Short mmCIF file of C-alpha atoms and ligand atoms in Angstrom, two decimals:
data_model
loop_
_atom_site.label_atom_id
_atom_site.label_comp_id
_atom_site.label_asym_id
_atom_site.label_seq_id
_atom_site.Cartn_x
_atom_site.Cartn_y
_atom_site.Cartn_z
CA UNK A 1 44.98 0.15 275.53
CA UNK A 2 41.93 1.21 273.57
CA UNK A 3 38.68 1.94 275.31
CA UNK A 4 35.89 -0.13 273.80
CA UNK A 5 33.56 -0.75 276.75
CA UNK A 6 30.87 1.62 277.77
CA UNK A 7 31.74 2.25 281.41
CA UNK A 8 29.38 4.53 283.36
CA UNK A 9 31.32 6.97 285.53
CA UNK A 10 29.79 8.54 288.62
CA UNK A 11 32.41 10.74 290.24
CA UNK A 12 32.32 11.60 293.93
CA UNK A 13 31.16 15.11 294.73
CA UNK A 14 34.16 15.76 296.97
CA UNK A 15 37.61 14.22 297.00
CA UNK A 16 39.22 12.93 300.20
CA UNK A 17 42.71 13.42 298.79
CA UNK A 18 43.46 16.63 300.70
CA UNK A 19 43.05 14.72 304.00
CA UNK A 20 45.83 12.27 303.12
CA UNK A 21 49.38 12.65 304.41
CA UNK A 22 51.18 10.94 301.53
CA UNK A 23 54.43 10.79 303.49
CA UNK A 24 52.90 8.76 306.24
CA UNK A 25 50.41 6.18 304.99
CA UNK A 26 49.67 2.89 306.69
CA UNK A 27 49.43 0.10 304.08
CA UNK A 28 45.86 -0.64 303.08
CA UNK A 29 44.07 1.87 305.32
CA UNK A 30 43.58 4.76 302.90
CA UNK A 31 41.39 4.31 299.83
CA UNK A 32 41.19 6.42 296.69
CA UNK A 33 37.95 8.19 295.81
CA UNK A 34 36.49 5.60 293.42
CA UNK A 35 36.05 1.91 292.68
CA UNK A 36 35.27 -0.03 289.51
CA UNK A 37 32.50 -2.65 289.61
CA UNK A 38 31.09 -5.09 287.06
CA UNK A 39 28.63 -7.93 287.67
CA UNK A 40 28.25 -11.35 286.09
CA UNK A 41 24.54 -12.21 285.87
CA UNK A 42 25.00 -15.91 285.07
CA UNK A 43 25.44 -15.23 281.36
CA UNK A 44 27.12 -11.90 280.78
CA UNK A 45 29.29 -9.34 282.48
CA UNK A 46 26.97 -6.38 282.85
CA UNK A 47 26.86 -2.81 284.05
CA UNK A 48 30.55 -1.88 284.23
CA UNK A 49 30.78 1.27 286.29
CA UNK A 50 33.03 3.57 288.25
CA UNK A 51 31.37 4.81 291.43
CA UNK A 52 32.56 6.57 294.59
CA UNK A 53 34.53 4.19 296.84
CA UNK A 54 32.27 2.69 299.50
CA UNK A 55 30.18 -0.17 300.76
CA UNK A 56 28.52 -2.64 298.40
CA UNK A 57 25.15 -4.14 299.28
CA UNK A 58 25.04 -7.95 299.23
CA UNK A 59 22.99 -10.85 300.53
CA UNK A 60 24.32 -12.57 303.68
CA UNK A 61 23.78 -15.89 301.85
CA UNK A 62 26.48 -15.45 299.20
CA UNK A 63 28.89 -18.36 298.93
CA UNK A 64 31.88 -15.99 299.01
CA UNK A 65 31.10 -15.55 302.71
CA UNK A 66 30.14 -19.12 303.54
CA UNK A 67 32.28 -21.25 301.27
CA UNK A 68 35.09 -18.94 300.24
CA UNK A 69 34.45 -18.41 296.54
CA UNK A 70 36.51 -15.26 296.63
CA UNK A 71 39.75 -14.38 294.82
CA UNK A 72 41.94 -11.31 294.43
CA UNK A 73 45.04 -9.77 292.93
CA UNK A 74 47.58 -7.22 294.10
CA UNK A 75 49.13 -4.85 291.58
CA UNK A 76 50.62 -1.37 291.45
CA UNK A 77 50.39 1.83 289.40
CA UNK A 78 53.20 4.38 289.18
CA UNK A 79 53.88 7.61 287.36
CA UNK A 80 56.64 7.73 284.77
CA UNK A 81 59.11 10.61 284.41
CA UNK A 82 56.54 12.69 282.51
CA UNK A 83 53.87 12.03 285.12
CA UNK A 84 51.90 9.51 283.03
CA UNK A 85 50.19 6.74 285.01
CA UNK A 86 51.52 3.28 284.22
CA UNK A 87 50.88 -0.22 285.48
CA UNK A 88 53.43 -2.94 286.19
CA UNK A 89 52.68 -6.18 284.28
CA UNK A 90 48.86 -5.89 284.48
CA UNK A 91 48.18 -8.70 282.02
CA UNK A 92 50.06 -11.09 284.28
CA UNK A 93 47.67 -10.20 287.11
CA UNK A 94 44.71 -10.71 284.80
CA UNK A 95 45.97 -14.14 283.76
CA UNK A 96 46.65 -15.19 287.36
CA UNK A 97 43.22 -13.98 288.49
CA UNK A 98 41.67 -16.21 285.87
CA UNK A 99 43.81 -19.18 286.93
CA UNK A 100 42.54 -18.59 290.48
CA UNK A 101 38.96 -18.33 289.15
CA UNK A 102 39.35 -21.62 287.34
CA UNK A 103 40.68 -23.42 290.43
CA UNK A 104 37.83 -22.05 292.56
CA UNK A 105 35.12 -22.96 290.03
CA UNK A 106 34.40 -19.29 289.43
CA UNK A 107 33.70 -17.22 286.33
CA UNK A 108 36.72 -15.92 284.45
CA UNK A 109 36.88 -12.20 283.73
CA UNK A 110 37.46 -11.13 280.11
CA UNK A 111 40.60 -9.09 279.50
CA UNK A 112 38.70 -5.96 278.44
CA UNK A 113 36.76 -5.69 281.71
CA UNK A 114 39.94 -6.13 283.74
CA UNK A 115 42.08 -3.74 281.70
CA UNK A 116 39.47 -1.13 280.94
CA UNK A 117 38.24 -1.22 284.51
CA UNK A 118 41.79 -0.39 285.59
CA UNK A 119 42.02 2.33 282.99
CA UNK A 120 38.68 3.89 283.95
CA UNK A 121 39.54 3.85 287.66
CA UNK A 122 43.01 5.28 287.14
CA UNK A 123 41.65 7.97 284.86
CA UNK A 124 39.46 9.41 287.63
CA UNK A 125 41.92 8.65 290.49
CA UNK A 126 45.28 9.41 288.82
CA UNK A 127 46.04 12.12 291.40
CA UNK A 128 46.11 9.33 294.00
CA UNK A 129 49.23 7.76 292.49
CA UNK A 130 51.99 8.82 294.87
CA UNK A 131 55.36 9.78 293.45
CA UNK A 132 57.75 9.64 296.42
CA UNK A 133 60.43 6.93 296.29
CA UNK A 134 59.13 3.45 297.07
CA UNK A 135 55.46 4.45 296.97
CA UNK A 136 52.72 3.43 294.53
CA UNK A 137 48.98 3.20 294.08
CA UNK A 138 48.22 -0.39 295.12
CA UNK A 139 45.29 -1.83 293.17
CA UNK A 140 43.20 -4.61 294.57
CA UNK A 141 41.09 -6.36 291.90
CA UNK A 142 38.85 -8.95 293.54
CA UNK A 143 35.98 -11.21 292.56
CA UNK A 144 33.40 -12.90 294.73
CA UNK A 145 30.39 -15.18 294.33
CA UNK A 146 27.02 -13.47 294.75
CA UNK A 147 24.28 -16.13 294.38
CA UNK A 148 21.64 -15.67 297.06
CA UNK A 149 21.76 -19.40 297.91
CA UNK A 150 23.39 -21.49 300.62
CA UNK A 151 23.46 -24.84 298.87
CA UNK A 152 27.04 -25.89 298.27
CA UNK A 153 27.69 -25.44 294.56
CA UNK A 154 29.63 -22.93 292.48
CA UNK A 155 27.76 -19.65 292.27
CA UNK A 156 26.40 -18.64 288.89
CA UNK A 157 26.69 -14.90 289.60
CA UNK A 158 29.76 -12.86 290.57
CA UNK A 159 30.90 -9.32 291.23
CA UNK A 160 34.31 -8.05 290.17
CA UNK A 161 35.64 -4.93 291.91
CA UNK A 162 38.83 -2.90 291.66
CA UNK A 163 39.67 -0.42 294.38
CA UNK A 164 42.96 1.20 295.26
CA UNK A 165 45.15 2.45 298.10
CA UNK A 166 48.17 4.77 297.96
CA UNK A 167 50.94 2.87 299.74
CA UNK A 168 54.54 3.05 300.83
CA UNK A 169 56.58 0.03 301.90
CA UNK A 170 54.60 -2.94 303.28
CA UNK A 171 57.55 -3.83 305.52
CA UNK A 172 59.64 -0.97 306.81
CA UNK A 173 62.33 -3.11 308.50
CA UNK A 174 64.21 -6.29 307.57
CA UNK A 175 62.03 -9.27 308.47
CA UNK A 176 62.17 -11.86 311.18
CA UNK A 177 60.38 -15.05 310.12
CA UNK A 178 59.44 -18.26 311.86
CA UNK A 179 59.57 -21.53 309.92
CA UNK A 180 56.28 -23.19 310.88
CA UNK A 181 56.41 -26.87 311.85
CA UNK A 182 52.87 -27.47 313.11
CA UNK A 183 50.40 -25.64 310.88
CA UNK A 184 50.44 -25.86 307.09
CA UNK A 185 49.47 -23.41 304.37
CA UNK A 186 49.01 -25.62 301.31
CA UNK A 187 49.11 -29.27 300.32
CA UNK A 188 49.55 -30.84 296.90
CA UNK A 189 46.27 -30.81 295.02
CA UNK A 190 44.97 -27.95 297.19
CA UNK A 191 44.68 -24.26 296.40
CA UNK A 192 48.19 -23.07 297.32
CA UNK A 193 48.83 -21.53 293.91
CA UNK A 194 45.44 -19.76 293.72
CA UNK A 195 45.12 -16.28 295.14
CA UNK A 196 41.97 -17.18 297.03
CA UNK A 197 40.68 -15.77 300.31
CA UNK A 198 40.92 -19.13 302.09
CA UNK A 199 44.71 -19.28 301.75
CA UNK A 200 44.94 -16.08 303.75
CA UNK A 201 42.16 -16.86 306.23
CA UNK A 202 43.68 -20.20 307.19
CA UNK A 203 47.03 -18.65 308.12
CA UNK A 204 45.70 -15.80 310.26
CA UNK A 205 46.06 -17.78 313.49
CA UNK A 206 49.59 -19.16 312.93
CA UNK A 207 50.68 -15.72 311.70
CA UNK A 208 49.23 -14.05 314.77
CA UNK A 209 51.01 -16.58 317.01
CA UNK A 210 54.31 -15.92 315.20
CA UNK A 211 53.76 -12.17 315.54
CA UNK A 212 53.08 -12.52 319.26
CA UNK A 213 56.40 -14.36 319.47
CA UNK A 214 58.15 -11.38 317.86
CA UNK A 215 58.27 -12.44 314.20
CA UNK A 216 56.84 -10.50 311.25
CA UNK A 217 55.79 -13.49 309.20
CA UNK A 218 55.62 -17.25 308.92
CA UNK A 219 57.95 -19.12 306.57
CA UNK A 220 55.76 -21.93 305.25
CA UNK A 221 57.21 -25.40 304.85
CA UNK A 222 55.76 -28.29 302.84
CA UNK A 223 52.67 -29.92 304.33
CA UNK A 224 54.06 -33.45 304.24
CA UNK A 225 57.45 -33.37 306.00
CA UNK A 226 57.69 -29.75 307.19
CA UNK A 227 61.05 -29.55 305.47
CA UNK A 228 60.87 -27.86 302.06
CA UNK A 229 60.71 -24.07 302.09
CA UNK A 230 57.68 -22.70 300.24
CA UNK A 231 56.79 -19.01 300.76
CA UNK A 232 55.82 -16.52 303.46
CA UNK A 233 52.17 -15.63 304.00
CA UNK A 234 52.59 -12.51 301.83
CA UNK A 235 55.56 -13.18 299.51
CA UNK A 236 57.72 -15.65 297.62
CA UNK A 237 61.21 -16.41 298.88
CA UNK A 238 64.74 -16.16 297.47
CA UNK A 239 67.93 -17.53 298.94
CA UNK A 240 71.45 -16.68 297.87
CA UNK A 241 74.01 -19.37 298.68
CA UNK A 242 77.49 -18.29 297.54
CA UNK A 243 76.74 -16.84 294.11
CA UNK A 244 73.67 -18.90 293.30
CA UNK A 245 70.17 -17.50 293.58
CA UNK A 246 67.72 -20.20 294.65
CA UNK A 247 63.93 -20.03 294.76
CA UNK A 248 61.55 -22.88 295.57
CA UNK A 249 59.97 -24.55 292.57
CA UNK A 250 56.23 -23.96 292.12
CA UNK A 251 55.77 -27.31 290.35
CA UNK A 252 53.82 -28.98 293.18
CA UNK A 253 51.13 -26.27 292.98
CA UNK A 254 51.58 -25.25 296.61
CA UNK A 255 53.25 -21.88 295.99
CA UNK A 256 51.79 -18.72 294.51
CA UNK A 257 53.35 -17.88 291.15
CA UNK A 258 54.44 -14.39 292.05
CA UNK A 259 54.83 -11.71 289.40
CA UNK A 260 57.63 -10.10 291.41
CA UNK A 261 59.17 -13.59 291.70
CA UNK A 262 59.12 -13.90 287.93
CA UNK A 263 60.54 -10.38 287.53
CA UNK A 264 63.43 -11.22 289.89
CA UNK A 265 64.19 -14.37 287.90
CA UNK A 266 64.03 -12.46 284.61
CA UNK A 267 66.43 -9.76 285.85
CA UNK A 268 68.76 -12.34 287.39
CA UNK A 269 68.87 -14.27 284.10
CA UNK A 270 69.58 -11.10 282.14
CA UNK A 271 72.55 -10.43 284.45
CA UNK A 272 73.81 -14.00 283.94
CA UNK A 273 73.43 -14.87 287.60
CA UNK A 274 73.40 -18.54 288.45
CA UNK A 275 69.79 -19.48 289.22
CA UNK A 276 68.32 -22.65 290.65
CA UNK A 277 64.56 -23.18 290.77
CA UNK A 278 64.26 -26.26 292.94
CA UNK A 279 63.24 -27.72 296.27
CA UNK A 280 65.29 -26.31 299.09
CA UNK A 281 64.98 -27.65 302.61
CA UNK A 282 65.18 -25.71 305.84
CA UNK A 283 68.13 -27.92 306.84
CA UNK A 284 70.07 -26.91 303.72
CA UNK A 285 69.55 -23.28 304.75
CA UNK A 286 70.96 -23.91 308.23
CA UNK A 287 73.89 -25.93 306.80
CA UNK A 288 74.77 -23.07 304.44
CA UNK A 289 74.52 -20.63 307.34
CA UNK A 290 76.88 -22.73 309.46
CA UNK A 291 79.28 -23.09 306.52
CA UNK A 292 79.25 -19.33 305.98
CA UNK A 293 77.86 -19.63 302.42
CA UNK A 294 74.37 -18.27 303.11
CA UNK A 295 74.67 -14.72 301.79
CA UNK A 296 71.15 -13.33 301.56
CA UNK A 297 67.54 -14.36 302.08
CA UNK A 298 64.77 -12.12 300.83
CA UNK A 299 61.05 -11.97 300.25
CA UNK A 300 59.54 -10.85 296.93
CA UNK A 301 55.98 -9.69 296.37
CA UNK A 302 53.89 -6.88 294.95
CA UNK A 303 53.09 -5.26 298.28
CA UNK A 304 56.42 -6.10 299.94
CA UNK A 305 58.56 -5.52 296.81
CA UNK A 306 61.95 -6.94 297.86
CA UNK A 307 62.24 -7.31 301.64
CA UNK A 308 65.37 -8.61 303.30
CA UNK A 309 65.01 -11.40 305.85
CA UNK A 310 67.36 -10.97 308.75
CA UNK A 311 66.24 -13.69 311.16
CA UNK A 312 64.91 -17.19 310.43
CA UNK A 313 63.73 -19.22 313.39
CA UNK A 314 63.27 -22.99 313.18
CA UNK A 315 62.51 -25.16 316.19
CA UNK A 316 64.57 -23.18 318.68
CA UNK A 317 67.48 -22.47 316.32
CA UNK A 318 68.10 -19.19 314.55
CA UNK A 319 69.80 -17.89 311.45
CA UNK A 320 70.83 -14.27 312.05
CA UNK A 321 71.99 -12.60 308.87
CA UNK A 322 71.89 -9.02 310.12
CA UNK A 323 75.59 -8.34 310.46
CA UNK A 324 76.72 -10.98 307.96
CA UNK A 325 74.87 -10.27 304.74
CA UNK A 326 75.88 -7.46 302.38
CA UNK A 327 72.40 -7.55 300.81
CA UNK A 328 74.11 -6.74 297.54
CA UNK A 329 71.79 -8.74 295.28
CA UNK A 330 68.54 -7.85 297.03
CA UNK A 331 69.49 -4.15 296.93
CA UNK A 332 70.25 -4.29 293.24
CA UNK A 333 67.01 -6.12 292.48
CA UNK A 334 64.91 -3.77 294.60
CA UNK A 335 66.44 -0.63 293.10
CA UNK A 336 66.28 -1.90 289.53
CA UNK A 337 62.63 -2.89 289.86
CA UNK A 338 61.77 0.45 291.46
CA UNK A 339 63.52 2.41 288.73
CA UNK A 340 61.88 0.46 285.91
CA UNK A 341 58.47 1.15 287.48
CA UNK A 342 58.99 4.92 287.52
CA UNK A 343 60.66 5.08 284.11
CA UNK A 344 64.12 5.95 285.42
CA UNK A 345 65.74 3.07 283.56
CA UNK A 346 64.83 1.27 280.35
CA UNK A 347 61.91 -1.13 280.47
CA UNK A 348 63.75 -3.86 278.53
CA UNK A 349 61.15 -6.51 279.22
CA UNK A 350 58.04 -4.48 278.30
CA UNK A 351 56.69 -4.68 281.81
CA UNK A 352 55.13 -1.22 281.96
CA UNK A 353 51.70 -0.46 280.45
CA UNK A 354 50.63 3.15 279.99
CA UNK A 355 46.97 3.63 280.68
C1 COI B 1 50.45 -8.56 297.35
O1 COI B 1 51.67 -8.53 297.51
O2 COI B 1 49.89 -7.85 296.52
C2 COI B 1 49.61 -9.45 298.14
O3 COI B 1 48.53 -9.73 297.72
C3 COI B 1 50.12 -9.93 299.44
C4 COI B 1 49.42 -9.45 300.65
C5 COI B 1 49.35 -8.00 300.85
C6 COI B 1 48.16 -10.17 300.92
#
């Protein structure tokens, strides 16, 4: 990556890093010292800058707040064996952010602002990249509409921000999920495959209900028949039946096109595993469970990495994989991905970008 933009850097006078217990971090609660900001003034992206992490002044009339013109990405930085900061598949996050921007009628961000913003932020905050197993510096690029106007129309001005959090595992235990049969997450023609704030806001209530019932997450089913498995509120889903790895197809536009999902599929293909990308119904899952052919179910996402799913609840019935699954494939995928990210094994797919 070559630096071509003129990014102003204002470093914080003191670092908060000494206050952080890197062995014991709650996901998303601890922020590195700086953030990157650039504004779109209606014509140009202007004033790219790194400033101390903190609050940003804004009008209460912005349509990000009222009408949800707000999108984000989740990505991670690691250190390789020599201690050099590196990012996992950053251009894929940039492309997906722009697909989300397009769907939401927002401004797209040019590659150089995204990539050089990351580089500038990681240059000042590289000490915040944790190195213990399973940890990373989670980066949260986000963009929101900033017109001071409450008429309903796409904003002409935007702010793009990148901030970061040192993180460990998002889920520390195998998951218990509830297949949701009342609420829906996404319908065809909607925004299910955009990483927009509304997709997360609309599932807060059903997720809270599921959590009060003892589950970690909701397993979303299709909006029409409540039958086809789609994703969880934070991850894509994989199902191993016998020796076939199945993941729901994203072709209806109701599922986020996960970068970890794609990485799992790429690894699985390279190992000659049998893969099926297709619709899979909740009833097929229960049938495979009853037949003894359901071997593993796991979640895949940037924050969650690979998280095993032990319990699936659907209308009073339960799949309990705890004692049955060997978790062989999910273990291998999780470990391989982790080792590629920290340079312990060859990066055969050119996923890592040095900054
Ligand atoms: C991610 O995995 O990066 C996500 O954005 C999911 C979640 C933390 C909202």
